[in-house]
Amino acid sequence: MQHNPAKILTDMLDASSRILRLTKGITFADYLENEVIQLAVERLFEMLGEALGRLVKTAPHLANEIDHHRRIIDFRNVLSHGYDLIDPKIVWDAIAFHLPLVQTQVTKILLSIEVP
C-alpha cells in the first residue's frame, strides 16, 4: 500500500497538536494523577511514531528532515510493545522538550511539499 506523504505529515501534525492540547496548562504532577491523559498521550505518540515509520518507507528524504526520526520511531515501539518499560517522566520530557521541535519541522516540510 502506497501512502501519501502529505497525509502522513498531516497525521503527525494532528497527533502532536492533540498531545499539546491535552497537556496544556498542566504540571507533571497533574499528568501523573490523570490516567486518562497519560493513556491518550501514549496512544497519540504511538500514532505519531507509526506515521513517521510510514514516512521513512514512503519518502525517506522527508523523514530525514525530522531530527532524531529513528529515536521517535523507537519511542513508539517502546510505548506499543514495552508497556512495562514506560516511564511517565520520559513521556513528559518528550512533550516538553522534543514535541514542539517535531511539530515545527513537520509543519515546515508539509508547507514545502504543498507549495505548487
Coordinates of C-alpha atoms in Angstrom, one line a residue:
M1 CA 0.0 0.0 0.0
Q2 CA 1.4 3.4 -1.0
H3 CA 1.0 6.2 1.5
N4 CA 0.7 9.9 0.6
P5 CA 3.5 11.9 2.3
A6 CA 1.3 14.9 2.8
K7 CA -1.4 12.8 4.5
I8 CA 1.2 11.2 6.8
L9 CA 2.7 14.6 7.7
T10 CA -0.8 15.9 8.4
D11 CA -1.5 12.9 10.7
M12 CA 1.8 13.6 12.5
L13 CA 0.8 17.2 13.0
D14 CA -2.6 16.3 14.2
A15 CA -1.2 13.8 16.8
S16 CA 1.3 16.3 18.1
S17 CA -1.3 19.1 18.3
R18 CA -3.6 16.8 20.2
I19 CA -0.9 15.9 22.7
L20 CA 0.0 19.5 23.3
R21 CA -3.7 20.4 23.7
L22 CA -4.2 17.6 26.2
T23 CA -1.3 18.7 28.3
K24 CA -1.6 22.5 28.0
G25 CA -1.6 24.1 31.4
I26 CA -1.0 21.0 33.4
T27 CA 2.1 20.1 35.5
F28 CA 3.9 16.8 35.6
A29 CA 2.2 16.1 38.9
D30 CA -1.2 16.7 37.2
Y31 CA -0.1 14.4 34.4
L32 CA 0.8 11.6 36.9
E33 CA -2.6 11.9 38.6
N34 CA -4.6 11.7 35.3
E35 CA -4.5 8.2 33.9
V36 CA -6.8 9.1 31.0
I37 CA -4.5 11.9 29.8
Q38 CA -1.5 9.5 30.2
L39 CA -3.1 6.8 28.1
A40 CA -4.3 9.3 25.5
V41 CA -0.8 10.9 25.2
E42 CA 0.8 7.5 24.9
R43 CA -1.6 6.4 22.2
L44 CA -1.1 9.7 20.3
F45 CA 2.7 9.2 20.5
E46 CA 2.2 5.7 19.1
M47 CA 0.2 7.2 16.2
L48 CA 2.9 9.8 15.6
G49 CA 5.7 7.2 15.5
E50 CA 3.7 4.9 13.3
A51 CA 3.1 7.7 10.8
L52 CA 6.8 8.6 10.9
G53 CA 7.6 5.0 10.2
R54 CA 5.4 5.1 7.1
L55 CA 7.1 8.3 6.1
V56 CA 10.5 6.6 6.3
K57 CA 9.3 3.9 3.9
T58 CA 7.4 6.3 1.6
A59 CA 9.6 9.4 1.5
P60 CA 12.8 8.8 3.4
H61 CA 14.2 12.1 2.2
L62 CA 11.4 13.9 4.0
A63 CA 11.8 11.8 7.2
N64 CA 15.4 12.7 7.3
E65 CA 14.4 16.3 7.7
I66 CA 13.0 15.4 11.2
D67 CA 15.6 15.4 13.9
H68 CA 16.1 12.1 15.6
H69 CA 13.4 10.4 13.5
R70 CA 14.7 7.0 14.3
R71 CA 14.5 7.7 18.0
I72 CA 10.9 8.8 17.7
I73 CA 10.1 5.5 16.0
D74 CA 11.9 3.6 18.7
F75 CA 10.0 5.5 21.3
R76 CA 6.7 4.5 19.6
N77 CA 7.9 0.8 19.7
V78 CA 8.6 1.0 23.4
L79 CA 5.1 2.5 24.0
S80 CA 3.5 -0.2 21.9
H81 CA 5.4 -3.2 22.9
G82 CA 7.2 -2.4 26.2
Y83 CA 4.3 -1.5 28.4
D84 CA 6.3 -2.4 31.4
L85 CA 9.1 0.0 30.4
I86 CA 7.1 3.1 30.1
D87 CA 8.4 5.9 32.3
P88 CA 6.0 8.8 32.6
K89 CA 8.9 11.2 33.1
I90 CA 10.3 10.3 29.8
V91 CA 6.9 10.8 28.1
W92 CA 6.5 14.1 29.8
D93 CA 10.0 15.2 28.8
A94 CA 9.2 14.2 25.2
I95 CA 6.2 16.5 25.3
A96 CA 8.0 19.4 27.0
F97 CA 11.4 19.3 25.2
H98 CA 11.0 17.5 21.9
L99 CA 7.5 17.6 20.6
P100 CA 7.4 21.4 19.8
L101 CA 10.5 20.9 17.5
V102 CA 9.0 17.9 15.8
Q103 CA 5.8 19.9 15.2
T104 CA 7.8 22.8 13.8
Q105 CA 9.8 20.5 11.5
V106 CA 6.7 18.6 10.3
T107 CA 4.9 21.9 9.5
K108 CA 7.9 23.2 7.6
I109 CA 8.1 20.0 5.5
L110 CA 4.4 20.0 4.9
L111 CA 4.4 23.6 3.7
S112 CA 7.3 22.9 1.4
I113 CA 5.6 20.0 -0.4
E114 CA 2.2 21.7 -0.6
V115 CA 3.6 24.8 -2.4
P116 CA 2.9 24.5 -6.1

